[in-house]
Amino acid sequence: MRQSDVVVIGGSAAGIPAAITSRRHYPEKSVLLIRKEEQVLIPCGIPYIFGSVGSCEADLIPDSVLKGNGIDLLVDEAVKIDPESRVVTTAGGEEVQYNRLVLAIGSLPLVPPIPGADKENVFAIKKSVPYINHMIETLDTVENLVIVGCGFIGVELAEECRRDRDINITIVEMLRHCLELTYDVEFSIKAEEALRSQDVEILGSEKVVAIEGNKKVDGVKLSSGKTIKADAVIMGIGAIANVALAKEAGLEIGPTGGIQVNRYMQTSDENIFACGDCAEKVSFFDGKPSRLKLASIATMEARIAGANLFAPRRANMGVIGVYSTILGDIAFAAAGLTEKAASEMGYSIIVGEAEAVNRHPGCMPGGAPLKVKLVFEAGTRVLLGGQVSGADSAGELINAISACIHQRMTADDIATFQTGTHPGLTASPIAYQLVNAAEVAIANSWKASDRWTRE
Ligand SMILES: Cc1cc2nc3c(=O)[nH]c(=O)nc-3n(C[C@H](O)[C@H](O)[C@H](O)COP(=O)(O)OP(=O)(O)OC[C@H]3O[C@@H](n4cnc5c(N)ncnc54)[C@H](O)[C@@H]3O)c2cc1C
């Protein structure tokens, strides 16, 4: 029987950093990574395979990252875990004994129970090279594509499928606006404008109630009673945790359907850890179960799991939810709670916004507007969330905002923290958007308390 101190099942955003982290923290331990696919797609790059990146081969995670970190690889499917004897059995008949096991087995695309969802040319995004290649072949021949869901996956797919293809694209979204779960409405409207300017049609407040056609899809019936033409349909509405293997091994499953873990990413079996899309999550803000599934969360959890395998070294504070994307040439990024979400959670809030060109003077090469909106808890002025749009530095700025949220920084902390600025790289120190948005929020809170005093 094969033996390894650490066995990681899963070779993507969670599995790889879990394996690397365990090697870094416990260099004397052997690590074996088991994954079922020959080639692993960079999951966040999948929408871009349909356009900018051009092929699955250009969107692969190289295996050299495993070799370079002294991690052994077994390409096979794990079909059984015996927690008593600490043995993993694979479809190929291998048995591997572990001391610690990490489950990083990810998620499966969510396919809603819509009549006709099993017809030919109806797709959900599977992270599989042969499947995506088949999708590309199909999309290259169709005239009318319907995408169900206008979240990140839907909007990115729409833009990329449009690139270099003569194809009509309609996104159907049951909420009023696209990206509505992540942004306040003014940002969603901007994103919709960016998509519409590329001839993508968006139908908000509509639900797909049936997929029509004989063997193959030829139309989509909507809740309003309308039917629209469709030669292909892509479901882009999210993912569910892949937990069959864990369930069969007797591990506890959490309230949203993920493998239940504690703050140390340990499952109900003390020798088995779980991280990434397959693991249950709680919100950073209220500790309640969260359905968020992101690669950035998967890697964070993997670094906690990997570090804790033989001693408790790191704790998971819960998910903040940090997103970024780019539509046309406008970047959109968000972290934590929107104004709407914070109000719905019962927070009394103050908001500050600032917009400036990301260079100084603004005529410097690369100058583009960048808008920052920050949401603070009114009493403590602790940062709850931020949204950024405009120049592509939004993608990095949102990570700084996430760090501020994580450290529970206040509006005053942010207004007075030291920033580095440069004419060719950032807004001027006077106009620096993050700092000014915090200052505006503080000023707004004074206005609100003045009004309170007057009233
Ligand atoms: C189209 C698309 C775009 C996205 N874009 C972004 C983005 O821009 N930013 C972001 O943060 N997130 C993004 N996400 C979400 C992100 O892809 C996931 O959160 C991330 O892939 C989760 O990583 P994971 O390792 O937990 O799971 P997965 O990526 O699902 O990987 C699971 C791994 O486990 C293996 N496995 C499963 N079962 C077994 C078994 N029994 N035996 C052996 N191996 C097994 C799989 O083969 C795979 O290697 C996107 C998702 C999609 C679908």
Short mmCIF file of C-alpha atoms and ligand atoms in Angstrom, two decimals:
data_model
loop_
_atom_site.label_atom_id
_atom_site.label_comp_id
_atom_site.label_asym_id
_atom_site.label_seq_id
_atom_site.Cartn_x
_atom_site.Cartn_y
_atom_site.Cartn_z
CA MET A 1 0.00 0.00 0.00
CA ARG A 2 1.25 3.48 -0.90
CA GLN A 3 1.80 5.88 2.04
CA SER A 4 2.09 9.64 2.38
CA ASP A 5 2.11 11.85 5.49
CA VAL A 6 -0.30 14.23 3.76
CA VAL A 7 -2.74 13.37 1.01
CA VAL A 8 -4.60 16.17 -0.78
CA ILE A 9 -7.54 15.26 -3.02
CA GLY A 10 -8.15 17.94 -5.66
CA GLY A 11 -5.72 19.77 -7.92
CA SER A 12 -7.16 23.24 -8.40
CA ALA A 13 -7.39 26.56 -6.52
CA ALA A 14 -7.67 24.87 -3.12
CA GLY A 15 -5.70 21.63 -3.57
CA ILE A 16 -2.49 23.14 -4.92
CA PRO A 17 -1.99 25.84 -2.22
CA ALA A 18 -3.01 23.36 0.50
CA ALA A 19 -0.27 21.00 -0.68
CA ILE A 20 2.30 23.80 -1.06
CA THR A 21 1.47 25.28 2.35
CA SER A 22 1.80 21.94 4.08
CA ARG A 23 5.24 21.47 2.47
CA ARG A 24 6.25 24.98 3.61
CA HIS A 25 5.07 24.52 7.19
CA TYR A 26 6.09 20.86 7.57
CA PRO A 27 9.02 20.34 5.16
CA GLU A 28 9.80 16.92 6.64
CA LYS A 29 6.37 15.55 5.65
CA SER A 30 5.66 13.84 2.34
CA VAL A 31 2.74 15.22 0.34
CA LEU A 32 0.78 13.43 -2.38
CA LEU A 33 -1.84 15.25 -4.46
CA ILE A 34 -4.54 13.14 -6.11
CA ARG A 35 -6.63 14.67 -8.86
CA LYS A 36 -8.86 13.09 -11.41
CA GLU A 37 -8.13 15.16 -14.51
CA GLU A 38 -5.02 14.97 -16.72
CA GLN A 39 -4.97 18.73 -17.19
CA VAL A 40 -6.29 21.36 -14.78
CA LEU A 41 -7.87 24.53 -16.16
CA ILE A 42 -7.21 27.84 -14.41
CA PRO A 43 -10.85 28.09 -13.29
CA CYS A 44 -11.17 31.89 -13.38
CA GLY A 45 -9.71 31.89 -16.88
CA ILE A 46 -12.48 29.66 -18.30
CA PRO A 47 -14.67 32.50 -19.70
CA TYR A 48 -11.63 33.86 -21.52
CA ILE A 49 -11.02 30.54 -23.31
CA PHE A 50 -14.07 31.45 -25.43
CA GLY A 51 -12.43 34.69 -26.58
CA SER A 52 -9.24 36.46 -25.48
CA VAL A 53 -7.25 33.37 -24.39
CA GLY A 54 -8.48 31.28 -27.30
CA SER A 55 -7.90 27.68 -26.17
CA CYS A 56 -7.93 25.38 -23.15
CA GLU A 57 -4.21 24.71 -23.67
CA ALA A 58 -3.48 28.38 -22.98
CA ASP A 59 -5.43 28.27 -19.69
CA LEU A 60 -3.79 25.39 -17.82
CA ILE A 61 -2.18 25.27 -14.38
CA PRO A 62 1.32 23.89 -15.02
CA ASP A 63 2.23 20.73 -13.10
CA SER A 64 5.71 22.20 -12.56
CA VAL A 65 4.25 24.05 -9.56
CA LEU A 66 3.84 20.67 -7.83
CA LYS A 67 7.22 19.27 -8.81
CA GLY A 68 8.95 22.52 -7.84
CA ASN A 69 7.52 22.20 -4.33
CA GLY A 70 8.35 18.51 -3.85
CA ILE A 71 4.73 17.34 -4.14
CA ASP A 72 3.96 13.92 -5.64
CA LEU A 73 1.10 13.65 -8.10
CA LEU A 74 -1.34 10.81 -8.73
CA VAL A 75 -3.81 11.34 -11.57
CA ASP A 76 -6.75 9.17 -10.55
CA GLU A 77 -10.20 9.56 -9.03
CA ALA A 78 -10.56 9.03 -5.29
CA VAL A 79 -13.64 6.85 -4.85
CA LYS A 80 -13.57 5.99 -1.16
CA ILE A 81 -12.16 7.27 2.11
CA ASP A 82 -11.93 5.01 5.14
CA PRO A 83 -11.37 7.36 8.10
CA GLU A 84 -10.80 4.42 10.49
CA SER A 85 -7.82 2.95 8.62
CA ARG A 86 -6.96 6.36 7.05
CA VAL A 87 -6.96 4.93 3.55
CA VAL A 88 -8.04 6.55 0.28
CA THR A 89 -9.00 4.17 -2.55
CA THR A 90 -8.92 5.30 -6.16
CA ALA A 91 -10.85 4.24 -9.26
CA GLY A 92 -7.58 2.84 -10.64
CA GLY A 93 -7.36 0.46 -7.67
CA GLU A 94 -4.62 2.28 -5.72
CA GLU A 95 -4.81 2.41 -1.93
CA VAL A 96 -3.04 5.29 -0.21
CA GLN A 97 -2.58 5.56 3.54
CA TYR A 98 -2.45 9.05 5.01
CA ASN A 99 -1.67 10.66 8.30
CA ARG A 100 -3.60 13.83 7.39
CA LEU A 101 -6.06 14.19 4.51
CA VAL A 102 -7.16 17.43 2.83
CA LEU A 103 -10.36 17.42 0.80
CA ALA A 104 -10.21 20.10 -1.91
CA ILE A 105 -12.73 18.44 -4.20
CA GLY A 106 -14.46 21.63 -5.27
CA SER A 107 -17.89 22.19 -6.70
CA LEU A 108 -20.20 21.20 -9.52
CA PRO A 109 -22.15 23.68 -11.65
CA LEU A 110 -25.67 24.30 -10.49
CA VAL A 111 -28.28 23.21 -13.01
CA PRO A 112 -31.76 24.34 -11.95
CA PRO A 113 -34.68 21.94 -12.47
CA ILE A 114 -35.95 23.76 -15.58
CA PRO A 115 -37.90 21.52 -17.96
CA GLY A 116 -35.69 20.87 -21.00
CA ALA A 117 -32.39 21.57 -19.22
CA ASP A 118 -31.15 18.16 -20.44
CA LYS A 119 -31.49 19.04 -24.14
CA GLU A 120 -28.54 19.09 -26.51
CA ASN A 121 -26.60 22.39 -26.60
CA VAL A 122 -27.58 23.29 -23.03
CA PHE A 123 -24.38 23.75 -21.06
CA ALA A 124 -23.27 24.45 -17.51
CA ILE A 125 -19.64 25.41 -17.02
CA LYS A 126 -17.70 22.29 -16.08
CA LYS A 127 -14.01 22.76 -15.30
CA SER A 128 -13.00 20.12 -17.85
CA VAL A 129 -10.88 20.45 -20.98
CA PRO A 130 -12.90 18.03 -23.20
CA TYR A 131 -16.19 19.64 -22.08
CA ILE A 132 -15.03 23.21 -22.76
CA ASN A 133 -13.60 22.14 -26.14
CA HIS A 134 -17.01 20.69 -27.02
CA MET A 135 -18.67 23.95 -25.95
CA ILE A 136 -16.33 25.98 -28.16
CA GLU A 137 -17.06 23.74 -31.18
CA THR A 138 -20.80 24.21 -30.61
CA LEU A 139 -20.66 27.98 -30.02
CA ASP A 140 -18.68 28.44 -33.22
CA THR A 141 -21.71 27.16 -35.16
CA VAL A 142 -24.67 28.86 -33.43
CA GLU A 143 -26.48 32.10 -34.16
CA ASN A 144 -28.40 32.71 -30.93
CA LEU A 145 -26.94 32.13 -27.49
CA VAL A 146 -28.88 32.57 -24.25
CA ILE A 147 -26.95 32.86 -20.99
CA VAL A 148 -28.93 32.22 -17.83
CA GLY A 149 -27.66 34.41 -14.98
CA CYS A 150 -26.06 37.83 -15.06
CA GLY A 151 -23.53 37.35 -12.28
CA PHE A 152 -19.77 37.34 -12.85
CA ILE A 153 -19.75 34.13 -14.88
CA GLY A 154 -22.65 35.27 -17.08
CA VAL A 155 -21.26 38.71 -17.88
CA GLU A 156 -17.73 37.46 -18.58
CA LEU A 157 -19.01 34.65 -20.80
CA ALA A 158 -21.26 37.04 -22.72
CA GLU A 159 -18.42 39.42 -23.50
CA GLU A 160 -15.98 36.67 -24.44
CA CYS A 161 -18.42 34.62 -26.56
CA ARG A 162 -19.18 37.82 -28.48
CA ARG A 163 -15.52 38.36 -29.36
CA ASP A 164 -14.77 37.36 -32.98
CA ARG A 165 -18.16 35.62 -33.33
CA ASP A 166 -21.20 36.72 -35.28
CA ILE A 167 -23.62 35.64 -32.58
CA ASN A 168 -26.66 37.16 -30.87
CA ILE A 169 -26.31 36.99 -27.10
CA THR A 170 -29.08 37.49 -24.56
CA ILE A 171 -28.57 37.23 -20.81
CA VAL A 172 -31.64 36.39 -18.76
CA GLU A 173 -31.49 37.49 -15.12
CA MET A 174 -34.18 37.01 -12.49
CA LEU A 175 -33.02 40.04 -10.48
CA ARG A 176 -33.60 43.53 -11.81
CA HIS A 177 -29.95 44.27 -12.66
CA CYS A 178 -26.78 42.43 -13.58
CA LEU A 179 -24.23 41.76 -10.80
CA GLU A 180 -26.89 42.90 -8.35
CA LEU A 181 -25.73 40.62 -5.53
CA THR A 182 -22.26 42.18 -5.58
CA TYR A 183 -22.79 45.86 -6.40
CA ASP A 184 -25.08 48.71 -5.57
CA VAL A 185 -27.35 49.66 -8.43
CA GLU A 186 -25.26 52.55 -9.84
CA PHE A 187 -22.35 50.15 -10.46
CA SER A 188 -24.68 47.49 -11.94
CA ILE A 189 -26.09 50.02 -14.39
CA LYS A 190 -22.58 50.98 -15.49
CA ALA A 191 -21.79 47.29 -16.07
CA GLU A 192 -24.99 46.88 -18.09
CA GLU A 193 -24.04 49.86 -20.24
CA ALA A 194 -20.62 48.30 -20.89
CA LEU A 195 -22.28 45.05 -22.00
CA ARG A 196 -25.00 46.68 -24.10
CA SER A 197 -22.38 48.75 -25.92
CA GLN A 198 -21.02 45.38 -27.12
CA ASP A 199 -24.47 44.33 -28.42
CA VAL A 200 -25.22 41.98 -25.53
CA GLU A 201 -28.92 42.04 -24.69
CA ILE A 202 -29.86 41.88 -21.01
CA LEU A 203 -33.34 40.88 -19.87
CA GLY A 204 -33.69 41.74 -16.16
CA SER A 205 -36.52 40.61 -13.85
CA GLU A 206 -37.05 37.58 -16.11
CA LYS A 207 -36.80 33.88 -15.35
CA VAL A 208 -36.22 31.01 -17.74
CA VAL A 209 -39.16 28.67 -17.11
CA ALA A 210 -38.59 26.12 -19.91
CA ILE A 211 -36.04 25.19 -22.52
CA GLU A 212 -37.76 24.31 -25.76
CA GLY A 213 -36.88 22.18 -28.79
CA ASN A 214 -36.92 18.52 -29.76
CA LYS A 215 -33.61 16.82 -29.06
CA LYS A 216 -31.73 20.09 -29.39
CA VAL A 217 -32.65 23.45 -27.82
CA ASP A 218 -34.33 25.92 -30.20
CA GLY A 219 -35.81 28.43 -27.75
CA VAL A 220 -36.17 29.57 -24.20
CA LYS A 221 -39.50 30.34 -22.56
CA LEU A 222 -39.50 33.21 -20.05
CA SER A 223 -41.66 33.94 -17.02
CA SER A 224 -43.20 36.92 -18.83
CA GLY A 225 -44.62 34.48 -21.39
CA LYS A 226 -42.16 35.54 -24.11
CA THR A 227 -40.12 32.93 -25.98
CA ILE A 228 -36.71 33.82 -27.37
CA LYS A 229 -34.71 31.97 -30.00
CA ALA A 230 -31.76 29.95 -28.74
CA ASP A 231 -29.45 27.50 -30.52
CA ALA A 232 -27.41 27.14 -27.33
CA VAL A 233 -27.95 27.92 -23.65
CA ILE A 234 -25.31 28.36 -20.95
CA MET A 235 -26.28 28.16 -17.28
CA GLY A 236 -24.16 30.62 -15.34
CA ILE A 237 -25.95 30.63 -12.04
CA GLY A 238 -23.46 29.27 -9.55
CA ALA A 239 -22.13 26.07 -8.09
CA ILE A 240 -22.88 23.51 -5.40
CA ALA A 241 -20.32 21.87 -3.14
CA ASN A 242 -19.09 18.46 -4.31
CA VAL A 243 -19.52 16.40 -1.16
CA ALA A 244 -20.46 12.84 -2.21
CA LEU A 245 -17.06 11.41 -1.23
CA ALA A 246 -17.12 13.15 2.17
CA LYS A 247 -20.72 12.16 2.87
CA GLU A 248 -19.97 8.54 2.16
CA ALA A 249 -17.00 8.71 4.53
CA GLY A 250 -19.42 9.85 7.25
CA LEU A 251 -18.20 13.45 7.49
CA GLU A 252 -20.65 16.05 8.74
CA ILE A 253 -22.29 18.28 6.11
CA GLY A 254 -23.10 21.93 6.93
CA PRO A 255 -26.26 24.00 6.50
CA THR A 256 -25.47 25.20 2.95
CA GLY A 257 -24.42 21.72 1.79
CA GLY A 258 -20.63 22.06 2.17
CA ILE A 259 -18.35 19.81 4.25
CA GLN A 260 -18.62 21.16 7.80
CA VAL A 261 -15.34 22.59 9.08
CA ASN A 262 -14.25 24.51 12.16
CA ARG A 263 -12.18 27.72 12.16
CA TYR A 264 -9.06 25.61 11.56
CA MET A 265 -10.60 23.96 8.45
CA GLN A 266 -10.83 20.65 10.31
CA THR A 267 -13.82 18.45 9.46
CA SER A 268 -15.77 16.28 11.91
CA ASP A 269 -12.82 13.83 11.64
CA GLU A 270 -9.77 15.44 13.28
CA ASN A 271 -7.37 13.97 10.69
CA ILE A 272 -9.35 15.25 7.71
CA PHE A 273 -9.39 18.90 6.62
CA ALA A 274 -11.46 20.52 3.87
CA CYS A 275 -11.05 23.78 1.96
CA GLY A 276 -12.32 25.60 -1.09
CA ASP A 277 -15.67 25.23 -2.82
CA CYS A 278 -16.39 21.88 -1.15
CA ALA A 279 -16.12 23.34 2.40
CA GLU A 280 -18.86 25.05 4.40
CA LYS A 281 -18.31 28.79 5.01
CA VAL A 282 -19.40 31.50 7.39
CA SER A 283 -19.63 35.22 6.78
CA PHE A 284 -16.88 37.46 8.20
CA PHE A 285 -19.59 39.94 9.20
CA ASP A 286 -22.13 37.93 11.18
CA GLY A 287 -20.71 34.40 11.38
CA LYS A 288 -23.79 33.03 9.61
CA PRO A 289 -23.49 30.33 6.90
CA SER A 290 -22.40 31.73 3.55
CA ARG A 291 -22.75 30.26 0.05
CA LEU A 292 -19.88 32.29 -1.41
CA LYS A 293 -17.57 30.24 -3.62
CA LEU A 294 -14.53 31.97 -5.02
CA ALA A 295 -11.00 30.98 -6.00
CA SER A 296 -9.67 33.71 -3.70
CA ILE A 297 -11.55 32.14 -0.77
CA ALA A 298 -10.39 28.65 -1.80
CA THR A 299 -6.71 29.65 -1.70
CA MET A 300 -7.11 31.50 1.62
CA GLU A 301 -8.77 28.46 3.21
CA ALA A 302 -6.14 26.16 1.69
CA ARG A 303 -3.35 28.19 3.30
CA ILE A 304 -5.10 27.86 6.64
CA ALA A 305 -5.76 24.12 6.24
CA GLY A 306 -2.21 23.38 5.04
CA ALA A 307 -0.66 25.28 7.96
CA ASN A 308 -2.85 23.56 10.57
CA LEU A 309 -2.34 19.94 9.56
CA PHE A 310 -0.04 19.02 12.46
CA ALA A 311 -0.56 22.03 14.79
CA PRO A 312 -3.23 24.75 15.02
CA ARG A 313 -1.45 27.79 13.49
CA ARG A 314 -4.07 29.82 11.66
CA ALA A 315 -7.79 30.52 12.06
CA ASN A 316 -10.37 31.39 9.41
CA MET A 317 -12.21 34.63 10.23
CA GLY A 318 -14.94 33.96 7.65
CA VAL A 319 -15.53 35.07 4.10
CA ILE A 320 -15.49 38.74 3.07
CA GLY A 321 -16.20 38.10 -0.63
CA VAL A 322 -13.83 39.96 -2.94
CA TYR A 323 -14.64 40.17 -6.65
CA SER A 324 -13.21 41.86 -9.69
CA THR A 325 -13.89 41.78 -13.40
CA ILE A 326 -13.46 43.93 -16.47
CA LEU A 327 -16.18 44.69 -19.04
CA GLY A 328 -15.04 46.51 -22.14
CA ASP A 329 -12.33 48.71 -20.70
CA ILE A 330 -14.05 49.38 -17.37
CA ALA A 331 -12.95 47.41 -14.30
CA PHE A 332 -15.49 46.56 -11.61
CA ALA A 333 -14.44 45.36 -8.17
CA ALA A 334 -16.16 44.86 -4.83
CA ALA A 335 -15.32 43.61 -1.34
CA GLY A 336 -17.54 42.96 1.65
CA LEU A 337 -21.00 44.46 2.03
CA THR A 338 -22.74 46.77 -0.42
CA GLU A 339 -24.80 49.67 0.92
CA LYS A 340 -27.92 47.59 0.22
CA ALA A 341 -26.61 44.39 1.86
CA ALA A 342 -25.36 46.26 4.95
CA SER A 343 -28.73 47.98 5.41
CA GLU A 344 -30.55 44.66 4.95
CA MET A 345 -28.33 43.11 7.63
CA GLY A 346 -29.50 45.83 10.01
CA TYR A 347 -26.39 48.00 10.08
CA SER A 348 -26.80 51.73 10.41
CA ILE A 349 -24.31 52.96 7.83
CA ILE A 350 -22.44 55.94 6.45
CA VAL A 351 -21.20 56.04 2.88
CA GLY A 352 -18.47 58.03 1.17
CA GLU A 353 -17.57 58.23 -2.51
CA ALA A 354 -14.66 59.76 -4.39
CA GLU A 355 -13.75 59.79 -8.05
CA ALA A 356 -10.53 61.02 -9.63
CA VAL A 357 -8.23 60.26 -12.53
CA ASN A 358 -5.71 57.57 -11.63
CA ARG A 359 -2.73 59.76 -12.68
CA HIS A 360 -1.51 63.23 -11.79
CA PRO A 361 -1.68 65.34 -13.79
CA GLY A 362 -4.60 63.58 -15.44
CA CYS A 363 -3.04 64.00 -18.89
CA MET A 364 -0.28 61.47 -17.98
CA PRO A 365 -0.35 58.32 -20.15
CA GLY A 366 -2.84 55.74 -18.89
CA GLY A 367 -5.05 58.34 -17.20
CA ALA A 368 -8.60 57.05 -16.59
CA PRO A 369 -11.26 57.80 -13.99
CA LEU A 370 -11.44 55.60 -10.91
CA LYS A 371 -14.40 55.72 -8.54
CA VAL A 372 -14.38 54.36 -4.98
CA LYS A 373 -17.41 53.90 -2.75
CA LEU A 374 -16.92 52.88 0.88
CA VAL A 375 -19.57 51.70 3.34
CA PHE A 376 -18.92 52.08 7.09
CA GLU A 377 -20.86 51.10 10.20
CA ALA A 378 -22.22 54.46 11.45
CA GLY A 379 -21.42 54.23 15.15
CA THR A 380 -17.93 52.71 15.07
CA ARG A 381 -17.08 53.92 11.54
CA VAL A 382 -15.59 50.46 10.88
CA LEU A 383 -15.31 49.61 7.19
CA LEU A 384 -17.88 47.07 6.01
CA GLY A 385 -17.43 47.15 2.25
CA GLY A 386 -16.12 48.88 -0.82
CA GLN A 387 -16.83 49.09 -4.53
CA VAL A 388 -14.51 50.40 -7.21
CA SER A 389 -14.99 50.99 -10.93
CA GLY A 390 -13.03 52.50 -13.77
CA ALA A 391 -9.30 52.09 -14.36
CA ASP A 392 -7.88 48.58 -14.14
CA SER A 393 -6.01 49.41 -10.91
CA ALA A 394 -9.46 48.71 -9.37
CA GLY A 395 -8.37 45.04 -9.34
CA GLU A 396 -5.53 45.75 -6.90
CA LEU A 397 -7.19 48.56 -4.95
CA ILE A 398 -10.05 46.24 -3.98
CA ASN A 399 -7.52 43.87 -2.40
CA ALA A 400 -6.25 46.75 -0.24
CA ILE A 401 -9.87 47.51 0.69
CA SER A 402 -10.38 43.85 1.62
CA ALA A 403 -7.32 44.06 3.91
CA CYS A 404 -8.81 47.19 5.54
CA ILE A 405 -12.09 45.31 6.12
CA HIS A 406 -10.23 42.29 7.49
CA GLN A 407 -8.33 44.51 9.93
CA ARG A 408 -11.59 46.28 10.86
CA MET A 409 -10.07 49.66 10.01
CA THR A 410 -12.17 52.76 10.67
CA ALA A 411 -12.87 55.69 8.35
CA ASP A 412 -10.33 57.74 10.35
CA ASP A 413 -7.68 54.99 9.99
CA ILE A 414 -8.21 54.99 6.23
CA ALA A 415 -8.32 58.80 5.95
CA THR A 416 -4.93 59.05 7.65
CA PHE A 417 -3.00 55.98 6.55
CA GLN A 418 0.12 56.56 4.50
CA THR A 419 -0.18 55.93 0.80
CA GLY A 420 2.46 55.88 -1.91
CA THR A 421 1.60 57.92 -4.99
CA HIS A 422 3.31 58.61 -8.30
CA PRO A 423 2.23 60.70 -11.36
CA GLY A 424 2.51 57.71 -13.70
CA LEU A 425 0.82 55.22 -11.38
CA THR A 426 -1.83 56.76 -9.11
CA ALA A 427 -4.09 59.73 -8.45
CA SER A 428 -2.42 62.63 -6.65
CA PRO A 429 -2.08 62.30 -2.87
CA ILE A 430 -4.63 65.12 -2.61
CA ALA A 431 -7.22 63.34 -4.74
CA TYR A 432 -6.36 59.73 -3.72
CA GLN A 433 -9.75 58.04 -4.03
CA LEU A 434 -9.60 55.58 -1.11
CA VAL A 435 -8.59 58.22 1.42
CA ASN A 436 -11.07 60.78 0.08
CA ALA A 437 -13.98 58.33 0.11
CA ALA A 438 -13.27 57.79 3.84
CA GLU A 439 -13.07 61.56 4.45
CA VAL A 440 -16.37 62.08 2.64
CA ALA A 441 -18.01 59.35 4.75
CA ILE A 442 -16.81 61.08 7.94
CA ALA A 443 -18.15 64.42 6.69
CA ASN A 444 -21.44 62.73 5.82
CA SER A 445 -21.67 61.29 9.33
CA TRP A 446 -21.25 64.79 10.78
CA LYS A 447 -23.98 66.09 8.51
CA ALA A 448 -26.22 63.26 9.69
CA SER A 449 -25.48 63.97 13.38
CA ASP A 450 -25.99 67.76 12.87
CA ARG A 451 -29.35 66.98 11.39
CA TRP A 452 -30.03 64.71 14.37
CA THR A 453 -29.14 67.54 16.78
CA ARG A 454 -31.29 70.06 14.87
CA GLU A 455 -34.21 67.64 14.81
C1 LIG B 1 -16.43 30.24 -15.24
C2 LIG B 1 -15.93 30.53 -13.87
C3 LIG B 1 -15.23 31.70 -13.61
C4 LIG B 1 -14.78 31.99 -12.33
N1 LIG B 1 -14.08 33.16 -12.09
C5 LIG B 1 -13.63 33.42 -10.86
C6 LIG B 1 -12.86 34.60 -10.62
O1 LIG B 1 -12.61 35.41 -11.51
N2 LIG B 1 -12.41 34.83 -9.34
C7 LIG B 1 -12.66 33.94 -8.33
O2 LIG B 1 -12.23 34.20 -7.20
N3 LIG B 1 -13.38 32.82 -8.54
C8 LIG B 1 -13.86 32.53 -9.77
N4 LIG B 1 -14.58 31.38 -9.99
C9 LIG B 1 -14.80 30.45 -8.88
C10 LIG B 1 -13.60 29.50 -8.77
O3 LIG B 1 -13.39 28.89 -9.99
C11 LIG B 1 -13.82 28.46 -7.69
O4 LIG B 1 -14.14 29.07 -6.49
C12 LIG B 1 -12.54 27.63 -7.54
O5 LIG B 1 -12.29 26.89 -8.70
C13 LIG B 1 -12.65 26.68 -6.35
O6 LIG B 1 -11.50 25.93 -6.30
P1 LIG B 1 -11.51 24.48 -5.64
O7 LIG B 1 -10.12 23.95 -5.76
O8 LIG B 1 -12.15 24.55 -4.32
O9 LIG B 1 -12.49 23.60 -6.54
P2 LIG B 1 -12.45 23.18 -8.07
O10 LIG B 1 -11.84 24.24 -8.90
O11 LIG B 1 -13.82 22.72 -8.39
O12 LIG B 1 -11.46 21.95 -8.10
C14 LIG B 1 -11.73 20.71 -7.53
C15 LIG B 1 -10.62 19.74 -7.85
O13 LIG B 1 -10.90 18.49 -7.22
C16 LIG B 1 -10.79 17.42 -8.15
N5 LIG B 1 -11.64 16.33 -7.70
C17 LIG B 1 -12.94 16.37 -7.35
N6 LIG B 1 -13.36 15.15 -6.94
C18 LIG B 1 -12.29 14.35 -7.02
C19 LIG B 1 -12.07 12.97 -6.73
N7 LIG B 1 -13.05 12.19 -6.26
N8 LIG B 1 -10.85 12.44 -6.93
C20 LIG B 1 -9.83 13.23 -7.41
N9 LIG B 1 -9.98 14.52 -7.71
C21 LIG B 1 -11.19 15.07 -7.50
C22 LIG B 1 -11.22 18.09 -9.45
O14 LIG B 1 -10.88 17.30 -10.53
C23 LIG B 1 -10.46 19.42 -9.31
O15 LIG B 1 -9.11 19.26 -9.60
C24 LIG B 1 -15.04 31.07 -11.28
C25 LIG B 1 -15.74 29.88 -11.54
C26 LIG B 1 -16.17 29.60 -12.82
C27 LIG B 1 -16.92 28.32 -13.09
#
